[in-house]
Amino acid sequence: MSNQACFSNPGPELWNALGWHPSSEQLEQMIALQALLRQWNARVNLTRLVEGGDYWILQVFDSLWPLQSELQNAQQPRRCIDIGSGGGFPGLVLAIALPGASITLVDSVGRKTAALKAMAAKLGLTSRVTVRSERAELTGQDHCCRGLFDLAMARAVSTAPVVAEYLVPLLKPSGEALLFRGHWSPNDAKDLAKALRFLQADLIKMERRELPDNRGVRHQLRLRATLPCPATFPRPIGVPAKNPLGS
Ligand SMILES: C[S@@+](CC[C@H](N)C(=O)[O-])C[C@H]1O[C@@H](n2cnc3c(N)ncnc32)[C@H](O)[C@@H]1O
């Protein structure tokens, strides 16, 4: 089998490259998620990456590779939140891979959150997955979410300073924000550092990795709060994107 064919399937090559292997139940859930995305895509534009390597590498692998340490302690109770979850990446894949975690999925588009709720129910994840249909700027100011998460993440939602403003207010004092990035440059790092000064947070880790099958380079950035996030952040709806911190 060519490398490309191996990585287009959920076979051992994919999991060896990831350094984590799903149980048979988890694998079934990931295959079921793929089928649910095909169904829901007919009604709502969730994602076009649902077949072969597009699904297994660009969605599943890409959602899980930054979580090596969490995957080693997958039963540990954790509160996680995925901002701008879209079709459920990384949030729903995380809910499958981390049986100890509870996951809140947030998206501002009602049709997407309806699909997320229905997919979570079909996957048997309702007891651990909560779906919120709202803007992240409101989530971060809601006492039901602010300051309560061990892990707050976002993939493909906005620039790093904007995403940091959404995520940092959600963290417990010991929590970490996880930014999934594609390209990452020294200028991106400078912009993020300026934003983090406002949010009272530090960059604690940056990791680069190539996806299997030459599917591109990815970066993960981890942030931690140094002091409680000032109450003014996140600012009202639309302000973080219109006027990014530090710009
Ligand atoms: C490009 S999609 C990425 C979806 C998913 N995270 C992924 O990686 O496939 C961005 C998603 O973020 C949502 N989004 C963007 N800004 C948001 C905000 N301020 N609050 C909540 N959701 C937001 C959009 O509705 C959209 O579903």
PDB file of C-alpha atoms and ligand atoms in Angstrom:
ATOM      1  CA  MET A   1       0.000   0.000   0.000  1.00  0.00           C
ATOM      2  CA  SER A   2       1.345   3.502  -0.775  1.00  0.00           C
ATOM      3  CA  ASN A   3       1.831   5.899   2.124  1.00  0.00           C
ATOM      4  CA  GLN A   4      -0.989   8.015   0.805  1.00  0.00           C
ATOM      5  CA  ALA A   5      -3.383   5.048   0.867  1.00  0.00           C
ATOM      6  CA  CYS A   6      -2.305   4.147   4.463  1.00  0.00           C
ATOM      7  CA  PHE A   7      -2.991   7.617   5.787  1.00  0.00           C
ATOM      8  CA  SER A   8      -6.311   7.867   3.964  1.00  0.00           C
ATOM      9  CA  ASN A   9      -7.630   5.118   6.228  1.00  0.00           C
ATOM     10  CA  PRO A  10      -7.837   4.852  10.001  1.00  0.00           C
ATOM     11  CA  GLY A  11      -5.149   2.147   9.983  1.00  0.00           C
ATOM     12  CA  PRO A  12      -2.132   1.545  12.261  1.00  0.00           C
ATOM     13  CA  GLU A  13       0.138   3.895  10.230  1.00  0.00           C
ATOM     14  CA  LEU A  14      -2.063   6.856  11.103  1.00  0.00           C
ATOM     15  CA  TRP A  15      -2.178   6.037  14.824  1.00  0.00           C
ATOM     16  CA  ASN A  16       1.545   5.179  14.945  1.00  0.00           C
ATOM     17  CA  ALA A  17       2.280   8.608  13.477  1.00  0.00           C
ATOM     18  CA  LEU A  18       0.040  10.141  16.138  1.00  0.00           C
ATOM     19  CA  GLY A  19       1.538   8.094  18.990  1.00  0.00           C
ATOM     20  CA  TRP A  20      -1.915   7.163  20.307  1.00  0.00           C
ATOM     21  CA  HIS A  21      -4.299   4.366  19.332  1.00  0.00           C
ATOM     22  CA  PRO A  22      -8.085   4.582  19.729  1.00  0.00           C
ATOM     23  CA  SER A  23     -10.051   1.739  21.304  1.00  0.00           C
ATOM     24  CA  SER A  24     -12.400  -0.108  18.949  1.00  0.00           C
ATOM     25  CA  GLU A  25     -15.319   1.882  20.403  1.00  0.00           C
ATOM     26  CA  GLN A  26     -13.519   5.195  19.820  1.00  0.00           C
ATOM     27  CA  LEU A  27     -12.673   4.176  16.256  1.00  0.00           C
ATOM     28  CA  GLU A  28     -16.332   3.308  15.642  1.00  0.00           C
ATOM     29  CA  GLN A  29     -17.346   6.711  16.990  1.00  0.00           C
ATOM     30  CA  MET A  30     -14.898   8.474  14.639  1.00  0.00           C
ATOM     31  CA  ILE A  31     -16.266   6.505  11.682  1.00  0.00           C
ATOM     32  CA  ALA A  32     -19.812   7.317  12.843  1.00  0.00           C
ATOM     33  CA  LEU A  33     -18.883  11.018  13.042  1.00  0.00           C
ATOM     34  CA  GLN A  34     -17.695  10.872   9.433  1.00  0.00           C
ATOM     35  CA  ALA A  35     -21.057   9.398   8.362  1.00  0.00           C
ATOM     36  CA  LEU A  36     -22.960  12.018  10.383  1.00  0.00           C
ATOM     37  CA  LEU A  37     -20.959  14.827   8.757  1.00  0.00           C
ATOM     38  CA  ARG A  38     -21.851  13.477   5.311  1.00  0.00           C
ATOM     39  CA  GLN A  39     -25.541  13.508   6.288  1.00  0.00           C
ATOM     40  CA  TRP A  40     -25.507  16.929   7.921  1.00  0.00           C
ATOM     41  CA  ASN A  41     -23.463  18.509   5.129  1.00  0.00           C
ATOM     42  CA  ALA A  42     -26.477  18.005   2.861  1.00  0.00           C
ATOM     43  CA  ARG A  43     -28.409  20.443   5.107  1.00  0.00           C
ATOM     44  CA  VAL A  44     -25.745  22.707   6.627  1.00  0.00           C
ATOM     45  CA  ASN A  45     -22.370  23.643   5.207  1.00  0.00           C
ATOM     46  CA  LEU A  46     -20.244  22.129   8.009  1.00  0.00           C
ATOM     47  CA  THR A  47     -17.013  21.091   6.269  1.00  0.00           C
ATOM     48  CA  ARG A  48     -15.863  19.799   2.906  1.00  0.00           C
ATOM     49  CA  LEU A  49     -13.114  17.661   4.507  1.00  0.00           C
ATOM     50  CA  VAL A  50     -15.030  14.430   5.065  1.00  0.00           C
ATOM     51  CA  GLU A  51     -13.458  11.818   2.820  1.00  0.00           C
ATOM     52  CA  GLY A  52     -10.251   9.748   3.016  1.00  0.00           C
ATOM     53  CA  GLY A  53      -7.124  11.636   4.059  1.00  0.00           C
ATOM     54  CA  ASP A  54      -9.059  14.904   4.167  1.00  0.00           C
ATOM     55  CA  TYR A  55     -11.009  13.467   7.092  1.00  0.00           C
ATOM     56  CA  TRP A  56      -8.453  11.229   8.798  1.00  0.00           C
ATOM     57  CA  ILE A  57      -5.457  13.559   8.505  1.00  0.00           C
ATOM     58  CA  LEU A  58      -6.804  17.103   8.136  1.00  0.00           C
ATOM     59  CA  GLN A  59      -9.617  16.654  10.645  1.00  0.00           C
ATOM     60  CA  VAL A  60      -8.976  13.770  13.067  1.00  0.00           C
ATOM     61  CA  PHE A  61      -5.147  13.720  13.202  1.00  0.00           C
ATOM     62  CA  ASP A  62      -4.966  17.519  13.106  1.00  0.00           C
ATOM     63  CA  SER A  63      -7.408  17.758  16.027  1.00  0.00           C
ATOM     64  CA  LEU A  64      -5.489  15.267  18.182  1.00  0.00           C
ATOM     65  CA  TRP A  65      -1.757  15.760  17.586  1.00  0.00           C
ATOM     66  CA  PRO A  66      -1.403  18.754  19.963  1.00  0.00           C
ATOM     67  CA  LEU A  67      -2.967  16.735  22.796  1.00  0.00           C
ATOM     68  CA  GLN A  68      -0.230  14.155  23.370  1.00  0.00           C
ATOM     69  CA  SER A  69      -0.031  14.732  27.122  1.00  0.00           C
ATOM     70  CA  GLU A  70      -3.832  14.781  27.577  1.00  0.00           C
ATOM     71  CA  LEU A  71      -4.185  11.560  25.545  1.00  0.00           C
ATOM     72  CA  GLN A  72      -1.772   9.785  27.917  1.00  0.00           C
ATOM     73  CA  ASN A  73      -4.191  10.590  30.804  1.00  0.00           C
ATOM     74  CA  ALA A  74      -7.410  10.310  28.863  1.00  0.00           C
ATOM     75  CA  GLN A  75      -9.558   9.300  31.860  1.00  0.00           C
ATOM     76  CA  GLN A  76      -8.573  12.373  33.897  1.00  0.00           C
ATOM     77  CA  PRO A  77     -11.575  14.623  34.550  1.00  0.00           C
ATOM     78  CA  ARG A  78     -11.081  17.896  32.642  1.00  0.00           C
ATOM     79  CA  ARG A  79     -13.295  20.762  31.600  1.00  0.00           C
ATOM     80  CA  CYS A  80     -12.589  21.686  27.986  1.00  0.00           C
ATOM     81  CA  ILE A  81     -14.127  24.274  25.678  1.00  0.00           C
ATOM     82  CA  ASP A  82     -13.851  24.552  21.898  1.00  0.00           C
ATOM     83  CA  ILE A  83     -14.612  28.015  20.553  1.00  0.00           C
ATOM     84  CA  GLY A  84     -15.886  28.206  16.952  1.00  0.00           C
ATOM     85  CA  SER A  85     -16.440  24.467  16.780  1.00  0.00           C
ATOM     86  CA  GLY A  86     -18.056  24.515  13.306  1.00  0.00           C
ATOM     87  CA  GLY A  87     -18.545  20.878  12.295  1.00  0.00           C
ATOM     88  CA  GLY A  88     -17.051  19.644  15.596  1.00  0.00           C
ATOM     89  CA  PHE A  89     -13.290  19.948  15.139  1.00  0.00           C
ATOM     90  CA  PRO A  90     -11.448  19.669  17.353  1.00  0.00           C
ATOM     91  CA  GLY A  91     -14.210  19.466  19.996  1.00  0.00           C
ATOM     92  CA  LEU A  92     -16.155  16.337  19.045  1.00  0.00           C
ATOM     93  CA  VAL A  93     -12.987  14.370  18.263  1.00  0.00           C
ATOM     94  CA  LEU A  94     -11.659  15.354  21.677  1.00  0.00           C
ATOM     95  CA  ALA A  95     -14.863  14.214  23.345  1.00  0.00           C
ATOM     96  CA  ILE A  96     -14.351  10.816  21.699  1.00  0.00           C
ATOM     97  CA  ALA A  97     -10.635  10.565  22.528  1.00  0.00           C
ATOM     98  CA  LEU A  98     -10.767  11.867  26.136  1.00  0.00           C
ATOM     99  CA  PRO A  99     -13.456   9.857  27.975  1.00  0.00           C
ATOM    100  CA  GLY A 100     -12.746  11.684  31.253  1.00  0.00           C
ATOM    101  CA  ALA A 101     -13.369  15.131  29.785  1.00  0.00           C
ATOM    102  CA  SER A 102     -16.485  17.237  29.584  1.00  0.00           C
ATOM    103  CA  ILE A 103     -16.490  19.447  26.494  1.00  0.00           C
ATOM    104  CA  THR A 104     -18.364  22.655  25.750  1.00  0.00           C
ATOM    105  CA  LEU A 105     -18.745  23.447  22.036  1.00  0.00           C
ATOM    106  CA  VAL A 106     -19.439  27.066  21.106  1.00  0.00           C
ATOM    107  CA  ASP A 107     -20.439  28.442  17.737  1.00  0.00           C
ATOM    108  CA  SER A 108     -22.372  31.543  16.765  1.00  0.00           C
ATOM    109  CA  VAL A 109     -24.217  29.869  13.864  1.00  0.00           C
ATOM    110  CA  GLY A 110     -27.448  28.251  15.068  1.00  0.00           C
ATOM    111  CA  ARG A 111     -27.654  25.741  12.211  1.00  0.00           C
ATOM    112  CA  LYS A 112     -24.170  24.474  13.086  1.00  0.00           C
ATOM    113  CA  THR A 113     -24.909  24.163  16.799  1.00  0.00           C
ATOM    114  CA  ALA A 114     -28.134  22.268  16.004  1.00  0.00           C
ATOM    115  CA  ALA A 115     -26.041  19.825  13.941  1.00  0.00           C
ATOM    116  CA  LEU A 116     -23.423  19.583  16.730  1.00  0.00           C
ATOM    117  CA  LYS A 117     -26.101  18.742  19.325  1.00  0.00           C
ATOM    118  CA  ALA A 118     -27.655  16.099  17.078  1.00  0.00           C
ATOM    119  CA  MET A 119     -24.269  14.551  16.224  1.00  0.00           C
ATOM    120  CA  ALA A 120     -23.180  14.463  19.887  1.00  0.00           C
ATOM    121  CA  ALA A 121     -26.442  12.689  20.763  1.00  0.00           C
ATOM    122  CA  LYS A 122     -26.012  10.085  17.991  1.00  0.00           C
ATOM    123  CA  LEU A 123     -22.448   9.446  19.179  1.00  0.00           C
ATOM    124  CA  GLY A 124     -23.647   8.828  22.741  1.00  0.00           C
ATOM    125  CA  LEU A 125     -21.765  11.852  24.074  1.00  0.00           C
ATOM    126  CA  THR A 126     -24.648  13.918  25.441  1.00  0.00           C
ATOM    127  CA  SER A 127     -23.637  13.436  29.085  1.00  0.00           C
ATOM    128  CA  ARG A 128     -20.216  15.002  28.444  1.00  0.00           C
ATOM    129  CA  VAL A 129     -20.874  17.461  25.606  1.00  0.00           C
ATOM    130  CA  THR A 130     -22.655  20.812  26.051  1.00  0.00           C
ATOM    131  CA  VAL A 131     -23.380  22.981  23.027  1.00  0.00           C
ATOM    132  CA  ARG A 132     -23.733  26.778  23.265  1.00  0.00           C
ATOM    133  CA  SER A 133     -25.078  28.791  20.375  1.00  0.00           C
ATOM    134  CA  GLU A 134     -23.497  32.176  20.961  1.00  0.00           C
ATOM    135  CA  ARG A 135     -20.609  34.513  20.217  1.00  0.00           C
ATOM    136  CA  ALA A 136     -17.371  33.792  22.076  1.00  0.00           C
ATOM    137  CA  GLU A 137     -17.332  37.384  23.351  1.00  0.00           C
ATOM    138  CA  LEU A 138     -20.449  36.504  25.423  1.00  0.00           C
ATOM    139  CA  THR A 139     -19.180  33.087  26.558  1.00  0.00           C
ATOM    140  CA  GLY A 140     -16.119  34.713  28.111  1.00  0.00           C
ATOM    141  CA  GLN A 141     -18.277  37.134  30.135  1.00  0.00           C
ATOM    142  CA  ASP A 142     -20.789  34.508  31.318  1.00  0.00           C
ATOM    143  CA  HIS A 143     -20.201  33.394  34.920  1.00  0.00           C
ATOM    144  CA  CYS A 144     -21.157  29.831  33.852  1.00  0.00           C
ATOM    145  CA  CYS A 145     -17.987  29.731  31.722  1.00  0.00           C
ATOM    146  CA  ARG A 146     -15.554  32.451  32.741  1.00  0.00           C
ATOM    147  CA  GLY A 147     -12.538  31.149  34.664  1.00  0.00           C
ATOM    148  CA  LEU A 148     -13.779  27.546  34.718  1.00  0.00           C
ATOM    149  CA  PHE A 149     -11.860  25.562  32.081  1.00  0.00           C
ATOM    150  CA  ASP A 150      -8.742  23.402  32.228  1.00  0.00           C
ATOM    151  CA  LEU A 151      -8.329  23.627  28.468  1.00  0.00           C
ATOM    152  CA  ALA A 152      -9.793  26.245  26.106  1.00  0.00           C
ATOM    153  CA  MET A 153      -9.081  25.823  22.398  1.00  0.00           C
ATOM    154  CA  ALA A 154      -9.875  27.150  18.949  1.00  0.00           C
ATOM    155  CA  ARG A 155      -8.958  26.012  15.453  1.00  0.00           C
ATOM    156  CA  ALA A 156      -9.334  28.140  12.328  1.00  0.00           C
ATOM    157  CA  VAL A 157     -11.412  30.840  14.031  1.00  0.00           C
ATOM    158  CA  SER A 158      -9.406  34.081  13.779  1.00  0.00           C
ATOM    159  CA  THR A 159      -5.937  35.548  14.222  1.00  0.00           C
ATOM    160  CA  ALA A 160      -3.963  34.602  17.343  1.00  0.00           C
ATOM    161  CA  PRO A 161      -4.551  37.911  19.236  1.00  0.00           C
ATOM    162  CA  VAL A 162      -8.322  37.648  18.642  1.00  0.00           C
ATOM    163  CA  VAL A 163      -8.463  33.984  19.638  1.00  0.00           C
ATOM    164  CA  ALA A 164      -6.359  34.678  22.749  1.00  0.00           C
ATOM    165  CA  GLU A 165      -8.911  37.309  23.802  1.00  0.00           C
ATOM    166  CA  TYR A 166     -11.687  34.697  23.434  1.00  0.00           C
ATOM    167  CA  LEU A 167      -9.827  31.907  25.257  1.00  0.00           C
ATOM    168  CA  VAL A 168      -7.793  33.380  28.143  1.00  0.00           C
ATOM    169  CA  PRO A 169     -10.827  34.687  30.121  1.00  0.00           C
ATOM    170  CA  LEU A 170     -12.245  31.143  30.145  1.00  0.00           C
ATOM    171  CA  LEU A 171      -9.252  29.596  31.937  1.00  0.00           C
ATOM    172  CA  LYS A 172      -8.988  28.371  35.507  1.00  0.00           C
ATOM    173  CA  PRO A 173      -5.802  29.693  37.188  1.00  0.00           C
ATOM    174  CA  SER A 174      -4.080  26.388  36.263  1.00  0.00           C
ATOM    175  CA  GLY A 175      -5.772  26.126  32.838  1.00  0.00           C
ATOM    176  CA  GLU A 176      -4.207  26.332  29.399  1.00  0.00           C
ATOM    177  CA  ALA A 177      -5.381  27.862  26.145  1.00  0.00           C
ATOM    178  CA  LEU A 178      -4.540  25.887  23.014  1.00  0.00           C
ATOM    179  CA  LEU A 179      -4.340  27.749  19.719  1.00  0.00           C
ATOM    180  CA  PHE A 180      -4.258  25.539  16.622  1.00  0.00           C
ATOM    181  CA  ARG A 181      -2.340  27.421  13.947  1.00  0.00           C
ATOM    182  CA  GLY A 182      -1.229  26.568  10.441  1.00  0.00           C
ATOM    183  CA  HIS A 183       1.505  29.004   9.403  1.00  0.00           C
ATOM    184  CA  TRP A 184       3.354  30.729  12.286  1.00  0.00           C
ATOM    185  CA  SER A 185       5.935  33.499  11.823  1.00  0.00           C
ATOM    186  CA  PRO A 186       8.067  35.734  14.065  1.00  0.00           C
ATOM    187  CA  ASN A 187       5.664  38.586  13.258  1.00  0.00           C
ATOM    188  CA  ASP A 188       2.719  36.450  14.412  1.00  0.00           C
ATOM    189  CA  ALA A 189       4.644  35.782  17.637  1.00  0.00           C
ATOM    190  CA  LYS A 190       5.197  39.538  18.178  1.00  0.00           C
ATOM    191  CA  ASP A 191       1.510  40.311  17.631  1.00  0.00           C
ATOM    192  CA  LEU A 192       0.458  37.594  20.060  1.00  0.00           C
ATOM    193  CA  ALA A 193       2.977  38.760  22.701  1.00  0.00           C
ATOM    194  CA  LYS A 194       1.491  42.286  22.552  1.00  0.00           C
ATOM    195  CA  ALA A 195      -2.045  40.925  23.045  1.00  0.00           C
ATOM    196  CA  LEU A 196      -0.976  38.683  25.933  1.00  0.00           C
ATOM    197  CA  ARG A 197       0.275  41.699  27.915  1.00  0.00           C
ATOM    198  CA  PHE A 198      -3.326  43.011  28.028  1.00  0.00           C
ATOM    199  CA  LEU A 199      -4.715  39.603  28.964  1.00  0.00           C
ATOM    200  CA  GLN A 200      -2.090  38.907  31.696  1.00  0.00           C
ATOM    201  CA  ALA A 201      -1.041  35.657  30.057  1.00  0.00           C
ATOM    202  CA  ASP A 202       2.170  34.039  28.800  1.00  0.00           C
ATOM    203  CA  LEU A 203       3.063  31.799  25.890  1.00  0.00           C
ATOM    204  CA  ILE A 204       4.301  28.613  27.593  1.00  0.00           C
ATOM    205  CA  LYS A 205       4.810  26.349  24.589  1.00  0.00           C
ATOM    206  CA  MET A 206       5.076  26.446  20.804  1.00  0.00           C
ATOM    207  CA  GLU A 207       5.341  23.207  18.844  1.00  0.00           C
ATOM    208  CA  ARG A 208       5.614  22.647  15.106  1.00  0.00           C
ATOM    209  CA  ARG A 209       4.737  19.427  13.334  1.00  0.00           C
ATOM    210  CA  GLU A 210       4.299  18.164   9.828  1.00  0.00           C
ATOM    211  CA  LEU A 211       1.101  16.311   9.098  1.00  0.00           C
ATOM    212  CA  PRO A 212       1.419  12.822   7.563  1.00  0.00           C
ATOM    213  CA  ASP A 213       1.333  12.447   3.796  1.00  0.00           C
ATOM    214  CA  ASN A 214       2.808  15.947   3.235  1.00  0.00           C
ATOM    215  CA  ARG A 215      -0.519  17.502   4.219  1.00  0.00           C
ATOM    216  CA  GLY A 216       1.170  20.626   5.554  1.00  0.00           C
ATOM    217  CA  VAL A 217       2.773  22.140   8.617  1.00  0.00           C
ATOM    218  CA  ARG A 218       0.891  22.913  11.816  1.00  0.00           C
ATOM    219  CA  HIS A 219       1.720  24.718  15.049  1.00  0.00           C
ATOM    220  CA  GLN A 220       0.242  24.521  18.500  1.00  0.00           C
ATOM    221  CA  LEU A 221       0.589  27.394  20.945  1.00  0.00           C
ATOM    222  CA  ARG A 222      -0.190  26.996  24.621  1.00  0.00           C
ATOM    223  CA  LEU A 223      -0.986  29.974  26.855  1.00  0.00           C
ATOM    224  CA  ARG A 224      -1.345  30.268  30.600  1.00  0.00           C
ATOM    225  CA  ALA A 225      -2.677  33.140  32.691  1.00  0.00           C
ATOM    226  CA  THR A 226      -0.166  34.835  34.977  1.00  0.00           C
ATOM    227  CA  LEU A 227      -2.838  36.854  36.825  1.00  0.00           C
ATOM    228  CA  PRO A 228      -6.658  36.922  36.691  1.00  0.00           C
ATOM    229  CA  CYS A 229      -7.764  38.170  33.286  1.00  0.00           C
ATOM    230  CA  PRO A 230      -9.013  41.801  33.512  1.00  0.00           C
ATOM    231  CA  ALA A 231     -12.834  41.913  33.557  1.00  0.00           C
ATOM    232  CA  THR A 232     -12.980  44.062  30.419  1.00  0.00           C
ATOM    233  CA  PHE A 233     -11.906  41.063  28.253  1.00  0.00           C
ATOM    234  CA  PRO A 234     -13.312  39.740  26.060  1.00  0.00           C
ATOM    235  CA  ARG A 235     -14.627  43.087  24.807  1.00  0.00           C
ATOM    236  CA  PRO A 236     -18.154  43.364  23.297  1.00  0.00           C
ATOM    237  CA  ILE A 237     -19.180  41.423  20.184  1.00  0.00           C
ATOM    238  CA  GLY A 238     -17.092  42.298  17.153  1.00  0.00           C
ATOM    239  CA  VAL A 239     -14.564  44.507  18.963  1.00  0.00           C
ATOM    240  CA  PRO A 240     -11.780  41.891  19.333  1.00  0.00           C
ATOM    241  CA  ALA A 241     -11.730  41.247  15.568  1.00  0.00           C
ATOM    242  CA  LYS A 242     -12.184  44.892  14.563  1.00  0.00           C
ATOM    243  CA  ASN A 243      -9.560  46.219  16.939  1.00  0.00           C
ATOM    244  CA  PRO A 244      -7.224  43.348  17.933  1.00  0.00           C
ATOM    245  CA  LEU A 245      -5.374  43.810  21.226  1.00  0.00           C
ATOM    246  CA  GLY A 246      -1.966  45.382  20.732  1.00  0.00           C
ATOM    247  CA  SER A 247      -2.570  46.517  17.155  1.00  0.00           C
TER     248      SER A 247
HETATM  249  C1  LIG B   1     -13.507  28.218   9.736  1.00  0.00           C
HETATM  250  S1  LIG B   1     -14.643  27.607  10.885  1.00  0.00           S
HETATM  251  C2  LIG B   1     -13.656  26.457  11.796  1.00  0.00           C
HETATM  252  C3  LIG B   1     -14.484  25.394  12.409  1.00  0.00           C
HETATM  253  C4  LIG B   1     -13.689  24.329  13.184  1.00  0.00           C
HETATM  254  N1  LIG B   1     -13.065  24.876  14.372  1.00  0.00           N
HETATM  255  C5  LIG B   1     -12.654  23.664  12.318  1.00  0.00           C
HETATM  256  O1  LIG B   1     -11.458  23.848  12.573  1.00  0.00           O
HETATM  257  O2  LIG B   1     -13.038  22.952  11.377  1.00  0.00           O
HETATM  258  C6  LIG B   1     -14.803  28.942  12.061  1.00  0.00           C
HETATM  259  C7  LIG B   1     -16.026  28.778  12.965  1.00  0.00           C
HETATM  260  O3  LIG B   1     -15.929  29.721  14.017  1.00  0.00           O
HETATM  261  C8  LIG B   1     -17.206  30.294  14.247  1.00  0.00           C
HETATM  262  N2  LIG B   1     -16.945  31.612  14.842  1.00  0.00           N
HETATM  263  C9  LIG B   1     -16.200  32.626  14.314  1.00  0.00           C
HETATM  264  N3  LIG B   1     -16.151  33.665  15.164  1.00  0.00           N
HETATM  265  C10 LIG B   1     -16.898  33.311  16.259  1.00  0.00           C
HETATM  266  C11 LIG B   1     -17.228  33.961  17.481  1.00  0.00           C
HETATM  267  N4  LIG B   1     -16.792  35.188  17.756  1.00  0.00           N
HETATM  268  N5  LIG B   1     -17.982  33.291  18.351  1.00  0.00           N
HETATM  269  C12 LIG B   1     -18.429  32.032  18.092  1.00  0.00           C
HETATM  270  N6  LIG B   1     -18.159  31.369  16.952  1.00  0.00           N
HETATM  271  C13 LIG B   1     -17.393  32.000  16.051  1.00  0.00           C
HETATM  272  C14 LIG B   1     -17.857  30.322  12.874  1.00  0.00           C
HETATM  273  O4  LIG B   1     -19.259  30.347  12.955  1.00  0.00           O
HETATM  274  C15 LIG B   1     -17.336  29.034  12.247  1.00  0.00           C
HETATM  275  O5  LIG B   1     -18.205  27.950  12.463  1.00  0.00           O
END
